[in-house]
mmCIF file of C-alpha atoms in Angstrom:
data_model
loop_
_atom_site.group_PDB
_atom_site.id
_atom_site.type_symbol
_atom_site.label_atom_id
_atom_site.label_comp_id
_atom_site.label_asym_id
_atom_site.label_seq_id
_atom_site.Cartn_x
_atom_site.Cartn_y
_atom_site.Cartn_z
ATOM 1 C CA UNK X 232 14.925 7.115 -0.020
ATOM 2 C CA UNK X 233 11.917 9.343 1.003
ATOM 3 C CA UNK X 234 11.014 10.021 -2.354
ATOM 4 C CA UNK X 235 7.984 7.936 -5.032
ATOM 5 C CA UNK X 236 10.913 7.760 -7.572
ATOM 6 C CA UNK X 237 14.430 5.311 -7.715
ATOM 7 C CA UNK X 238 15.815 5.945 -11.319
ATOM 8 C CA UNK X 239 19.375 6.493 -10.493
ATOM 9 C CA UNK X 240 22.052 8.170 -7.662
ATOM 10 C CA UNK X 241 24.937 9.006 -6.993
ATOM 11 C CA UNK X 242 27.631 7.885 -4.085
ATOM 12 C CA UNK X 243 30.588 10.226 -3.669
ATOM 13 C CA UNK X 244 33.524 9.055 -1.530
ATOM 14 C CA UNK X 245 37.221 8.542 -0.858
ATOM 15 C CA UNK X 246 35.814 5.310 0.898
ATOM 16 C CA UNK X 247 35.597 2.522 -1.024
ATOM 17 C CA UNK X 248 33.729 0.431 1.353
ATOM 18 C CA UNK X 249 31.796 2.797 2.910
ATOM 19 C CA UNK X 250 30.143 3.201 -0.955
ATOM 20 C CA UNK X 251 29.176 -0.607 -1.025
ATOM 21 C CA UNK X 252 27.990 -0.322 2.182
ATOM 22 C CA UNK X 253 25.516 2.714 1.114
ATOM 23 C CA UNK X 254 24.456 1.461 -2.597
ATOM 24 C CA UNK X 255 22.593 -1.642 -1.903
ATOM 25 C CA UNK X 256 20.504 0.659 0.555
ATOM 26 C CA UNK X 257 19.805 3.101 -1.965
ATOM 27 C CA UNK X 258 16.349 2.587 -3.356
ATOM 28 C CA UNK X 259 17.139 3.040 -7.222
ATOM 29 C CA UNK X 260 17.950 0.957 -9.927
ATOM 30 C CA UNK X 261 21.037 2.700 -10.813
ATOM 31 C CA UNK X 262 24.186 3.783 -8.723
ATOM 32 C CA UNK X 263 27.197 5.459 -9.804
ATOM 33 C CA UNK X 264 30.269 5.630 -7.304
ATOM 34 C CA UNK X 265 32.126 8.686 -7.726
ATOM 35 C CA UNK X 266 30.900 9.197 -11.499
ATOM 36 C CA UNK X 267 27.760 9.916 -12.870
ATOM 37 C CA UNK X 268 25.265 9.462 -16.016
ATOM 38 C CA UNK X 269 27.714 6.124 -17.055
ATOM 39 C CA UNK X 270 26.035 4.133 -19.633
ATOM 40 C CA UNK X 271 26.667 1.193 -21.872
ATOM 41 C CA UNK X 272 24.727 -1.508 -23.450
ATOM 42 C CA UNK X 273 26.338 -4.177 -21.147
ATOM 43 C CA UNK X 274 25.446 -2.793 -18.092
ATOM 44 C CA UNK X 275 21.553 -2.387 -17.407
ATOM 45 C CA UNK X 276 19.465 0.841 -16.822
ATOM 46 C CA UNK X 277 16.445 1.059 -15.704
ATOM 47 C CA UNK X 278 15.031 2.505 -12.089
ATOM 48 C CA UNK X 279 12.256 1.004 -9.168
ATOM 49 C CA UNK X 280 8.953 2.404 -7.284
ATOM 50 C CA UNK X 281 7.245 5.180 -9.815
ATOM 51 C CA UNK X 282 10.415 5.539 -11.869
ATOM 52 C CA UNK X 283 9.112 2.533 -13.716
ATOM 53 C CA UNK X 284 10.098 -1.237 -13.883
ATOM 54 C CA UNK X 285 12.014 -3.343 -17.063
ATOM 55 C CA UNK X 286 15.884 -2.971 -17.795
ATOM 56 C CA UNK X 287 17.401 -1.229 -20.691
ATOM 57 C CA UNK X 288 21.032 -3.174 -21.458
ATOM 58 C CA UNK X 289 22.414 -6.327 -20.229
ATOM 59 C CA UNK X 290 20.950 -9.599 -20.403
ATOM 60 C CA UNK X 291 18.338 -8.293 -18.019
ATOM 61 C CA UNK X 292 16.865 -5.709 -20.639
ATOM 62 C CA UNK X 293 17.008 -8.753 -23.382
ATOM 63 C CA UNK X 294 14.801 -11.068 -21.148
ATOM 64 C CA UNK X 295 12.343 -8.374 -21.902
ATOM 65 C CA UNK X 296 11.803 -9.329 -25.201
ATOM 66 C CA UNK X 297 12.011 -13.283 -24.924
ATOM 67 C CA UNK X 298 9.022 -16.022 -24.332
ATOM 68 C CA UNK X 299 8.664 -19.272 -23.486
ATOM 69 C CA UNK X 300 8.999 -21.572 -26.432
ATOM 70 C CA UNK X 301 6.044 -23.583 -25.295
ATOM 71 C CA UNK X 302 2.239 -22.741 -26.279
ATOM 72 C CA UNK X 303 -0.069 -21.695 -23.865
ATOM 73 C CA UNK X 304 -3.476 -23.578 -22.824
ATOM 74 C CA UNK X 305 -6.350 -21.956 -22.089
ATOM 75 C CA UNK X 306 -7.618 -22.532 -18.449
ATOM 76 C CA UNK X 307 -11.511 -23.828 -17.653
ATOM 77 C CA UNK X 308 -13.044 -21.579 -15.110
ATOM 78 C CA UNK X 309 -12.698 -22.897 -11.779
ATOM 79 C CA UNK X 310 -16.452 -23.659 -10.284
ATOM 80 C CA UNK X 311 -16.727 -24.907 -6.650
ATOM 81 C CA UNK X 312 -18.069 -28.259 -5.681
ATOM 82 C CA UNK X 313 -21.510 -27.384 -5.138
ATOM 83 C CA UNK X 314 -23.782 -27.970 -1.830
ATOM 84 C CA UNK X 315 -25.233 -31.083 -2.174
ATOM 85 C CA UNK X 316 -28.817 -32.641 -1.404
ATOM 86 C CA UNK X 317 -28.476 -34.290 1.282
ATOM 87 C CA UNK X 318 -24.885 -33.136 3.307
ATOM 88 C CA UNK X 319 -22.532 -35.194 5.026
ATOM 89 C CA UNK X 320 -21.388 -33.593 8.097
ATOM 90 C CA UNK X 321 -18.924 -35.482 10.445
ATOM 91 C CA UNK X 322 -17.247 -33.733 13.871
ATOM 92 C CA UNK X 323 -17.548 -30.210 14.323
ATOM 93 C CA UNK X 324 -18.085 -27.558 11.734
ATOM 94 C CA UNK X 325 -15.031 -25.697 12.225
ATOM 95 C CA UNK X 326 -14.005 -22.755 10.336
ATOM 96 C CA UNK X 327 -10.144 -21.487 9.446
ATOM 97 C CA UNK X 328 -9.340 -18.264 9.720
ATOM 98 C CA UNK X 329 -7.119 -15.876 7.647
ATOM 99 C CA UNK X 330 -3.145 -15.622 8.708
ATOM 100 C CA UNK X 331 -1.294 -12.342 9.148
ATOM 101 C CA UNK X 332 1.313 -10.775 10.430
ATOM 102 C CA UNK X 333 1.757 -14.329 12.106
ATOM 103 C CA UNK X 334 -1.514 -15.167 13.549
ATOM 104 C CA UNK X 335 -4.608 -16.346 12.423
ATOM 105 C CA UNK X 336 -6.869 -13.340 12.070
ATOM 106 C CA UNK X 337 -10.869 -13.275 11.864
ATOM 107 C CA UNK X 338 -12.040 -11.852 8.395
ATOM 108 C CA UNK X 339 -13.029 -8.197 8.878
ATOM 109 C CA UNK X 340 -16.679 -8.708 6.829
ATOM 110 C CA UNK X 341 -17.147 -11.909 9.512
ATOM 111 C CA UNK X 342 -18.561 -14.047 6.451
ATOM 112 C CA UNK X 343 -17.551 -17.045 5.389
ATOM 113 C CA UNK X 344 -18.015 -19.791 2.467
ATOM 114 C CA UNK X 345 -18.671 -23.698 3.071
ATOM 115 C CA UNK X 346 -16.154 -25.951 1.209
ATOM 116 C CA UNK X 347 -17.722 -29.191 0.136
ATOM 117 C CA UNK X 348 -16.057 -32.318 -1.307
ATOM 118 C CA UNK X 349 -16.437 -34.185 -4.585
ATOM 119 C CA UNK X 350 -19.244 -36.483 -2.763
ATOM 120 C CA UNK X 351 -20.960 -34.238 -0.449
ATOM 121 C CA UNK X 352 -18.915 -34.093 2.440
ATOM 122 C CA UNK X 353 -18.997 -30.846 4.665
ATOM 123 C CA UNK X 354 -15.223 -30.253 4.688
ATOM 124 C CA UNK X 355 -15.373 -26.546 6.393
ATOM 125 C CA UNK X 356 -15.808 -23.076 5.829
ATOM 126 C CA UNK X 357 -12.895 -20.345 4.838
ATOM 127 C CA UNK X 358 -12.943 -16.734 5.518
ATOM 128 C CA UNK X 359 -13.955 -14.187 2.905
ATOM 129 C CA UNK X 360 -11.518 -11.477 3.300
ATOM 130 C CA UNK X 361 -11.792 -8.068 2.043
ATOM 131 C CA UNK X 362 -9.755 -4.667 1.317
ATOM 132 C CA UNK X 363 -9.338 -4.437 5.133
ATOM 133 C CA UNK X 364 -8.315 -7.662 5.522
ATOM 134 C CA UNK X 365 -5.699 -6.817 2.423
ATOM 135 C CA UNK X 366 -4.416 -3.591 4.125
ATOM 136 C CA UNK X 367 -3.929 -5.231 7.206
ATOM 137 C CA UNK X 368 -1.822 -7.702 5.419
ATOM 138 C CA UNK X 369 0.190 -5.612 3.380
ATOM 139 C CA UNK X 370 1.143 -3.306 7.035
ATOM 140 C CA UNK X 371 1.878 -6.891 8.437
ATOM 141 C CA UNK X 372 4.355 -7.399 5.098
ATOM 142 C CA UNK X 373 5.829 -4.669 5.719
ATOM 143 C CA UNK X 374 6.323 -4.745 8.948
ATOM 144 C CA UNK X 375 8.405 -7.972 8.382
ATOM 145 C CA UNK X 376 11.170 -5.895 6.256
ATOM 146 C CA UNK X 377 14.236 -7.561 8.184
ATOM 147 C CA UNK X 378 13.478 -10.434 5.951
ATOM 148 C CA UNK X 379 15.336 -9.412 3.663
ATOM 149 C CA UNK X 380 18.478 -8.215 5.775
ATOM 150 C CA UNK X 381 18.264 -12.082 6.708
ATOM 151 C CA UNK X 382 21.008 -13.984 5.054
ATOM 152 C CA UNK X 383 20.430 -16.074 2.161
ATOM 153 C CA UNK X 384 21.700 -18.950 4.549
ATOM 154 C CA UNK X 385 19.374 -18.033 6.793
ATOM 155 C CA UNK X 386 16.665 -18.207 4.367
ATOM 156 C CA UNK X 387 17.613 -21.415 2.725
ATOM 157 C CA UNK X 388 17.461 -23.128 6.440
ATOM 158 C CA UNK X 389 14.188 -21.718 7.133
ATOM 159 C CA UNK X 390 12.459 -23.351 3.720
ATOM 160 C CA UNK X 391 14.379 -26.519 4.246
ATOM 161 C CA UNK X 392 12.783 -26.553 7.619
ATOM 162 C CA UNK X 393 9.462 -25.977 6.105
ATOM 163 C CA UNK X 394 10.217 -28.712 4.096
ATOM 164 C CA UNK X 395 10.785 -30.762 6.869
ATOM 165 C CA UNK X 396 7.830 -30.288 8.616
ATOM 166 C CA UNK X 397 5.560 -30.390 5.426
ATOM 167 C CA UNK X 398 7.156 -34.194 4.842
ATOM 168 C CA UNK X 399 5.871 -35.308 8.813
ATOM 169 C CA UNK X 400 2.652 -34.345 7.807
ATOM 170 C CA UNK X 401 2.162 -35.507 4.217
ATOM 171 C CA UNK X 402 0.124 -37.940 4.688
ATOM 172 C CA UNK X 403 -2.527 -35.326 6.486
ATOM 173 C CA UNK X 404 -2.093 -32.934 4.000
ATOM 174 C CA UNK X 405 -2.623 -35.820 1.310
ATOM 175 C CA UNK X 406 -5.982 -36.775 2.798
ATOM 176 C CA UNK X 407 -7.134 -33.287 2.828
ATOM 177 C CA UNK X 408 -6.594 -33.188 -1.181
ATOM 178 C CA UNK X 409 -8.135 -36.159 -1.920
ATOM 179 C CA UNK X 410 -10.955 -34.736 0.334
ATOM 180 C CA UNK X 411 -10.734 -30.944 -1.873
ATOM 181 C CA UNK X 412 -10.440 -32.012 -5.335
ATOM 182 C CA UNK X 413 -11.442 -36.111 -5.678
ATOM 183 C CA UNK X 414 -7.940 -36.630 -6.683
ATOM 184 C CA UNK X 415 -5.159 -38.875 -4.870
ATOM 185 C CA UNK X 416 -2.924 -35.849 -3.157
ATOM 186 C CA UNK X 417 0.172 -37.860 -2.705
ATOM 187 C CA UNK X 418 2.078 -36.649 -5.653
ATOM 188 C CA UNK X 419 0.995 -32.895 -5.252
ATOM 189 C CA UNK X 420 2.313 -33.078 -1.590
ATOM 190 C CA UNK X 421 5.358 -34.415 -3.210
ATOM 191 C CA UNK X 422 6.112 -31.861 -5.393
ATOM 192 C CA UNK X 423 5.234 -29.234 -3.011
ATOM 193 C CA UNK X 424 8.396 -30.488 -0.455
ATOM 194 C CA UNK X 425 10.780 -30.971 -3.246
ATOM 195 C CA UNK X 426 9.587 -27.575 -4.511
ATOM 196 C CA UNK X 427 10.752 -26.148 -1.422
ATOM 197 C CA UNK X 428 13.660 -28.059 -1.541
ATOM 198 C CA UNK X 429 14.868 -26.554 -4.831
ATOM 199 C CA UNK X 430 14.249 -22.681 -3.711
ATOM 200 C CA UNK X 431 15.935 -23.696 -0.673
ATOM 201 C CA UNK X 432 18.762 -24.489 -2.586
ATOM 202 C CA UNK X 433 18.214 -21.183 -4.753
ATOM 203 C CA UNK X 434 18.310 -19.131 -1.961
ATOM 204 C CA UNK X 435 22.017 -18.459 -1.755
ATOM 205 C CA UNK X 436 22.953 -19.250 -5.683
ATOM 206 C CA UNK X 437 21.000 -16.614 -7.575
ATOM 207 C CA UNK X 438 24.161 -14.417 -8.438
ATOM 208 C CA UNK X 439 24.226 -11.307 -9.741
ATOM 209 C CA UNK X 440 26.930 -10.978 -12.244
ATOM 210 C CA UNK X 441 30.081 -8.394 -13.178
ATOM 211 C CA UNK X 442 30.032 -6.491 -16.427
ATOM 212 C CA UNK X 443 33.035 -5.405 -18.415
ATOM 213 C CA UNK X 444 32.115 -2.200 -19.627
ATOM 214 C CA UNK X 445 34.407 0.748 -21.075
ATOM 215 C CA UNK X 446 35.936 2.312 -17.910
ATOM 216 C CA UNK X 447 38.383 2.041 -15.667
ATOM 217 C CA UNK X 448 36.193 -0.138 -13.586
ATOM 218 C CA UNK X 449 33.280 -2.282 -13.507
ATOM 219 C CA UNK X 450 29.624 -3.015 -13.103
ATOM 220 C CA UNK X 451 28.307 -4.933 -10.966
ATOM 221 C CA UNK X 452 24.145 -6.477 -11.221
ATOM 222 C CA UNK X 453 23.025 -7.364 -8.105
ATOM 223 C CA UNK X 454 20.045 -9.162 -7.599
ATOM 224 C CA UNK X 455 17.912 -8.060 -4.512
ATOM 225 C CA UNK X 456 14.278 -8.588 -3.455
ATOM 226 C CA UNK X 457 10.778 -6.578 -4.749
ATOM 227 C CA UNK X 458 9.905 -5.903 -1.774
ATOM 228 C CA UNK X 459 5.710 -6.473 -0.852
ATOM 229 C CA UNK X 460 4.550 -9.299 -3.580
ATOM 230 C CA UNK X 461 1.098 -10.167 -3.778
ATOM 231 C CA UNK X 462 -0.112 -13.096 -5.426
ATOM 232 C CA UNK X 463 -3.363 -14.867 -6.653
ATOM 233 C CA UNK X 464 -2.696 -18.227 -6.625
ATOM 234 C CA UNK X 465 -3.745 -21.326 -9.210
ATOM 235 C CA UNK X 466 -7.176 -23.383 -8.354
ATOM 236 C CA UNK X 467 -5.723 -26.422 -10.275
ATOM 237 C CA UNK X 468 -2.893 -27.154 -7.370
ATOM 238 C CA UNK X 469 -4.109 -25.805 -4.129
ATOM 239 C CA UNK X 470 -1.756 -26.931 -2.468
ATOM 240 C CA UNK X 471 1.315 -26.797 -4.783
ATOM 241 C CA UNK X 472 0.612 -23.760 -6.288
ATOM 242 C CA UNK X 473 0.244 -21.599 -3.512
ATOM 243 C CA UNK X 474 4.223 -23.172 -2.593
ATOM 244 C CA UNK X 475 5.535 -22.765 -6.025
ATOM 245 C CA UNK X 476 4.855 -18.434 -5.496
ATOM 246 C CA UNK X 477 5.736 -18.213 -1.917
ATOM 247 C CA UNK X 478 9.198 -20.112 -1.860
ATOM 248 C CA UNK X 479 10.755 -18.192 -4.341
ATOM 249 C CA UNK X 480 9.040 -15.292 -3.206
ATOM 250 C CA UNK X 481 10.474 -15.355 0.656
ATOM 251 C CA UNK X 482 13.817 -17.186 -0.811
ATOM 252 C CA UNK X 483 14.828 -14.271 -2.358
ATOM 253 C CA UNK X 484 14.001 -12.171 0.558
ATOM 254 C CA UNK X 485 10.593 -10.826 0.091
ATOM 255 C CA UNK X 486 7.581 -10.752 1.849
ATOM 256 C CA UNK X 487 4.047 -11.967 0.515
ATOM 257 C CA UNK X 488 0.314 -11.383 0.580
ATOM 258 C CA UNK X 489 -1.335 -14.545 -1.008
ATOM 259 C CA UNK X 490 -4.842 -15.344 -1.992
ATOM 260 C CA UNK X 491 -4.617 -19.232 -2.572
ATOM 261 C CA UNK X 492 -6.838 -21.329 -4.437
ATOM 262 C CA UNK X 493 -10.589 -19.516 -4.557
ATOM 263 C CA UNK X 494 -12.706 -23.136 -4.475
ATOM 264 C CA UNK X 495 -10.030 -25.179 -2.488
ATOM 265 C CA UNK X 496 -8.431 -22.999 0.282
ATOM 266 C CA UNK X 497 -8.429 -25.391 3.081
ATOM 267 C CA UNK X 498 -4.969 -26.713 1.780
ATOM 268 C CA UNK X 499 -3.565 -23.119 2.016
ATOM 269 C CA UNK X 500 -5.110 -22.524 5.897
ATOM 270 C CA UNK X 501 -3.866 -26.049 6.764
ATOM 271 C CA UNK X 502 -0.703 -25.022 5.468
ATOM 272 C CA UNK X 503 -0.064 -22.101 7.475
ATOM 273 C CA UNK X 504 -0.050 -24.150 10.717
ATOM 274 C CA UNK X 505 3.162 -25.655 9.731
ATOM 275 C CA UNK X 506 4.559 -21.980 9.582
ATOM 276 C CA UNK X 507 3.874 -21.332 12.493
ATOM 277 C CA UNK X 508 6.378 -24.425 13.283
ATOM 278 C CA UNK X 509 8.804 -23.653 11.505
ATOM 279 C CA UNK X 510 10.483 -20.501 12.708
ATOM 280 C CA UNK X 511 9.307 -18.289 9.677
ATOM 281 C CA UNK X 512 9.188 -14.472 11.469
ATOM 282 C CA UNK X 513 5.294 -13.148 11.476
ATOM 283 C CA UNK X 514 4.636 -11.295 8.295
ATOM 284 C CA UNK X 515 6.995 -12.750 6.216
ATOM 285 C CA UNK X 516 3.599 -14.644 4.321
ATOM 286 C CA UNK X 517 0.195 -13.332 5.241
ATOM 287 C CA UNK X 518 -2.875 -15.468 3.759
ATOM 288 C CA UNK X 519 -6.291 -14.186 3.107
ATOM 289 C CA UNK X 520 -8.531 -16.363 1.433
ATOM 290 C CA UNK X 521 -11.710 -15.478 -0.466
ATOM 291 C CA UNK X 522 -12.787 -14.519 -3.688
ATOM 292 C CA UNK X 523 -10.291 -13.502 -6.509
ATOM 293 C CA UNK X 524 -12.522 -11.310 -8.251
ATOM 294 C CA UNK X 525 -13.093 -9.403 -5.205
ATOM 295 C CA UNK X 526 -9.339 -9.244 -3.525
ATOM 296 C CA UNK X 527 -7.512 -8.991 -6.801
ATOM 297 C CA UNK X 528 -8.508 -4.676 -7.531
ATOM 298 C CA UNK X 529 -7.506 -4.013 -3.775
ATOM 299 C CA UNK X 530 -4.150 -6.167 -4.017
ATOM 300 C CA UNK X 531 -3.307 -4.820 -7.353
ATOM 301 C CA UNK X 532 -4.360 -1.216 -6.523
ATOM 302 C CA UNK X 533 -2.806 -0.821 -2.721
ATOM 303 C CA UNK X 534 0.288 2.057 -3.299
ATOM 304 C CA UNK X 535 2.439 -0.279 -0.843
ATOM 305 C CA UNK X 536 2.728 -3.406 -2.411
ATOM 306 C CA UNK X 537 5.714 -3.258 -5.072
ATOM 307 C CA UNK X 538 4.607 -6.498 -7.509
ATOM 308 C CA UNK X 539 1.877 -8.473 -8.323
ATOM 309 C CA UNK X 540 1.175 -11.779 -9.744
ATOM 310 C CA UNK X 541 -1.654 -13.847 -10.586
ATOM 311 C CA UNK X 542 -2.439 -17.403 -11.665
ATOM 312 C CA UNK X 543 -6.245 -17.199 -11.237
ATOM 313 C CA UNK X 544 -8.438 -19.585 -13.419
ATOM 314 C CA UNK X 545 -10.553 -16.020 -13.320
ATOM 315 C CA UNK X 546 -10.288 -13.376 -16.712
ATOM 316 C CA UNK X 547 -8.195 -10.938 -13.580
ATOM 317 C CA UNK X 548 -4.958 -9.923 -16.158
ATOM 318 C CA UNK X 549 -6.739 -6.630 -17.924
ATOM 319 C CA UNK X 550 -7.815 -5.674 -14.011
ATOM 320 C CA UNK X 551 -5.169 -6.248 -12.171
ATOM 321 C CA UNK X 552 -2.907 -4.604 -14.955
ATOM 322 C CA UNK X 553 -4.872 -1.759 -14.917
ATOM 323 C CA UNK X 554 -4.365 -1.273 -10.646
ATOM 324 C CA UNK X 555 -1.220 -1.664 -11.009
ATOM 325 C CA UNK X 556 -0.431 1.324 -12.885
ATOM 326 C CA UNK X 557 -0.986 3.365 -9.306
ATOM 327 C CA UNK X 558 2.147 3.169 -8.595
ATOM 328 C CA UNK X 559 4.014 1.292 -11.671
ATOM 329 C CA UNK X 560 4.623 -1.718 -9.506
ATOM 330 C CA UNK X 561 5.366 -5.246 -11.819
ATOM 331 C CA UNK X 562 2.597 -7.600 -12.869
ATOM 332 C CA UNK X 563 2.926 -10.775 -13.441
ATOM 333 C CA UNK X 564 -0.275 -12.158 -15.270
ATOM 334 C CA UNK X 565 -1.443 -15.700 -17.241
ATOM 335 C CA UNK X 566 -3.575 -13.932 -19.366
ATOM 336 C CA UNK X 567 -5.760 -17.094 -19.117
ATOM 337 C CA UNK X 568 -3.421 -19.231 -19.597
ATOM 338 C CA UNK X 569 -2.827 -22.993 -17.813
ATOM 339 C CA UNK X 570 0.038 -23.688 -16.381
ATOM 340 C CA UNK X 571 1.400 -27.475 -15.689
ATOM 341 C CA UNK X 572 2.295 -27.096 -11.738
ATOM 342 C CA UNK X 573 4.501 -30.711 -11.817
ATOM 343 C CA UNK X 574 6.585 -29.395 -14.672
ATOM 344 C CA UNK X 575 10.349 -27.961 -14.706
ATOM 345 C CA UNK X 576 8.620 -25.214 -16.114
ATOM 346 C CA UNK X 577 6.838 -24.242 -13.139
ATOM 347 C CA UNK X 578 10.163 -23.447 -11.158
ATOM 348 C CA UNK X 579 13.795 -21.765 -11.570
ATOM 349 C CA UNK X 580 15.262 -18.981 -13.009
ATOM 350 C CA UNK X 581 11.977 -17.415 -14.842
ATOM 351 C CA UNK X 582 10.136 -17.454 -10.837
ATOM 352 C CA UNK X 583 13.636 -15.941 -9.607
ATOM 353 C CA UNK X 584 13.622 -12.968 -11.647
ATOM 354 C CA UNK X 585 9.999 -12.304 -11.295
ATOM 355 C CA UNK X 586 10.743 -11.878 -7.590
ATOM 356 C CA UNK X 587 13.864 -9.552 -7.979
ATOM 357 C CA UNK X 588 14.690 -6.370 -9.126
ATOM 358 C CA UNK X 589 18.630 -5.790 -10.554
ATOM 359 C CA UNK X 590 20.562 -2.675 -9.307
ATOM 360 C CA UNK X 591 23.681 -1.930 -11.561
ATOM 361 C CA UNK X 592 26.172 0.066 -9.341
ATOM 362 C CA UNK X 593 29.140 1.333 -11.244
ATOM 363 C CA UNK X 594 32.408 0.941 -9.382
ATOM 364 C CA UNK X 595 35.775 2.723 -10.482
ATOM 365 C CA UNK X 596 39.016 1.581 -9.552
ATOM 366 C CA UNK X 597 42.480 3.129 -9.702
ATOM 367 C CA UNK X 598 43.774 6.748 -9.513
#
């Protein structure tokens, strides 16, 4: 595995088990037991890391070339709620701070920008993070690789608990909403905890599959996590948004780096205080807040993270396509395009496969 590259390998053996034991840890998209340079159009080719991304074969090579049926909106810039004339200010000016590896972490720069309400009201400041604030969250990410080793049991009882713990407080997170965006935040909070409940659910039913294929033998697609996925996440949910990439994200068995909403972040820095509750390891989700324009060529461009998505009202896709090409890692981009967070469309399979990368290992059997 010390190597940039992950086409394809080979495992040679009279040991069956001790070859599915070594394959899944095999960073490459392709492993042949016993056999090598096997190929068929049911089985999927394709490698990871600077061998490239996308699957040739299979039905993960047709996905490829398929779209949603529905048609895009365009989305309206996202502007702040500006400072007002007069300011109401109530309690103490408090300002949240960014969350990695863990722990809530001071922005490198030490600036900040004031978040103001609909009416006027002085709701806080967030942290303006910065590349340093980015690599320090990335080394947290990956610092938090036994994730992934976690069972998908394990996984699915950590979100539920999440869950859990977001529902006690919905009514507080509900309030701070209303207070963001001038909009009742009952129904977002809502969605957020049944949106957790579904990846929850996910975590331990995302199957691979088994494909027939013209030997004396079979292969099998397994499903298994990107690895570091950073995300800019959607201004028009704050709070559901940010949930809707990081559960599928961490139910698959990744880690994350997200930027959450640019001119509502308080929902995002509230949020993390309920992770801290609810036995997620430190790393596993790292938050710096700021703004997207500024975090997004850092996040996109940084060698170690393996997949990036964004969701940002801002014109990021050309730019953060662009970084990405560093190292060949995935992109995930809206191209401007809205996005209904309440919808069926904003969950499932299509968020699944965005966080997972298929390995086809080739297993003979018989003499």
């Amino acid at each position: 595995n010390n190597t940039r590259y992950g086409l394809a390998a080979t495992v040679w053996t009279e040991n069956i088990n001790l070859a599915l034991d070594i394959a899944p840890k095999i960073k490459a998209g392709v492993v042949w037991i016993n056999a090598t340079n096997l190929f068929d159009a049911a089985a999927g080719f394709g490698g990871v890391r600077e061998s490239g991304f996308g699957r040739e074969g299979g039905w993960e090579g047709l996905l490829a070339y398929l779209k949603p049926a529905t048609k895009p909106k365009a989305l309206a810039p996202a502007v702040a709620n500006p400072a007002p004339a007069l300011a109401q200010v109530d309690g103490l000016d408090r300002t949240a701070k960014l969350y990695i590896g863990g722990k809530q972490a001071r922005p490198d720069g030490g600036y900040s920008q004031t978040i103001w309400s609909p009416r006027g009201k002085l709701l806080g400041h967030a942290g303006l993070g910065n590349r340093k604030d980015i690599r320090n969250a990335v080394e947290a990410a990956h610092a938090a690789k036994g994730w992934g080793k976690a069972s998908a049991h394990n996984r699915a009882q950590i979100l539920y608990y999440i869950a859990e713990n977001l529902s006690a407080r919905a009514s507080e997170f509900a309030a701070r909403l209303r207070d963001l965006t001038g909009k009742s935040g009952n129904a977002e909070v809502e969605a957020a905890i049944a949106r957790l409940f579904t990846y929850a659910a996910w975590a331990d039913k995302f199957d691979g599959a088994v494909k027939s294929v013209p030997i004396r033998g079979v292969a099998i697609a397994m499903n298994e996590p990107c690895g570091v996925i950073g995300a800019l996440c959607a201004d028009e949910a704050p709070l559901l948004g940010l949930i809707s990439v990081m559960a599928p994200v961490i139910a698959m068995g990744n880690t994350c780096v997200l930027v959450p909403s640019e001119t509502a972040p308080l929902a995002a820095t509230d949020f993390y205080q309920v992770l801290d509750t609810s036995d997620l390891p430190g790393g596993v989700v790292n938050i710096v807040t700021g703004s997207h324009a500024e975090l997004a060529k850092p996040l996109a461009g940084h060698l170690d993270v393996d997949a990036v998505w964004s969701f940002s009202r801002k014109p990021l896709s050309g730019l953060i396509e662009k970084e990405a090409a560093g190292n060949i890692k995935r992109t995930w981009v809206n191209h401007g395009h809205a996005r209904d967070w309440f919808s069926p469309e904003a969950e499932g399979r299509t968020f699944l496969r965005a966080a997972t990368n298929v390995k086809t290992i080739w297993v003979p059997y018989g003499e």
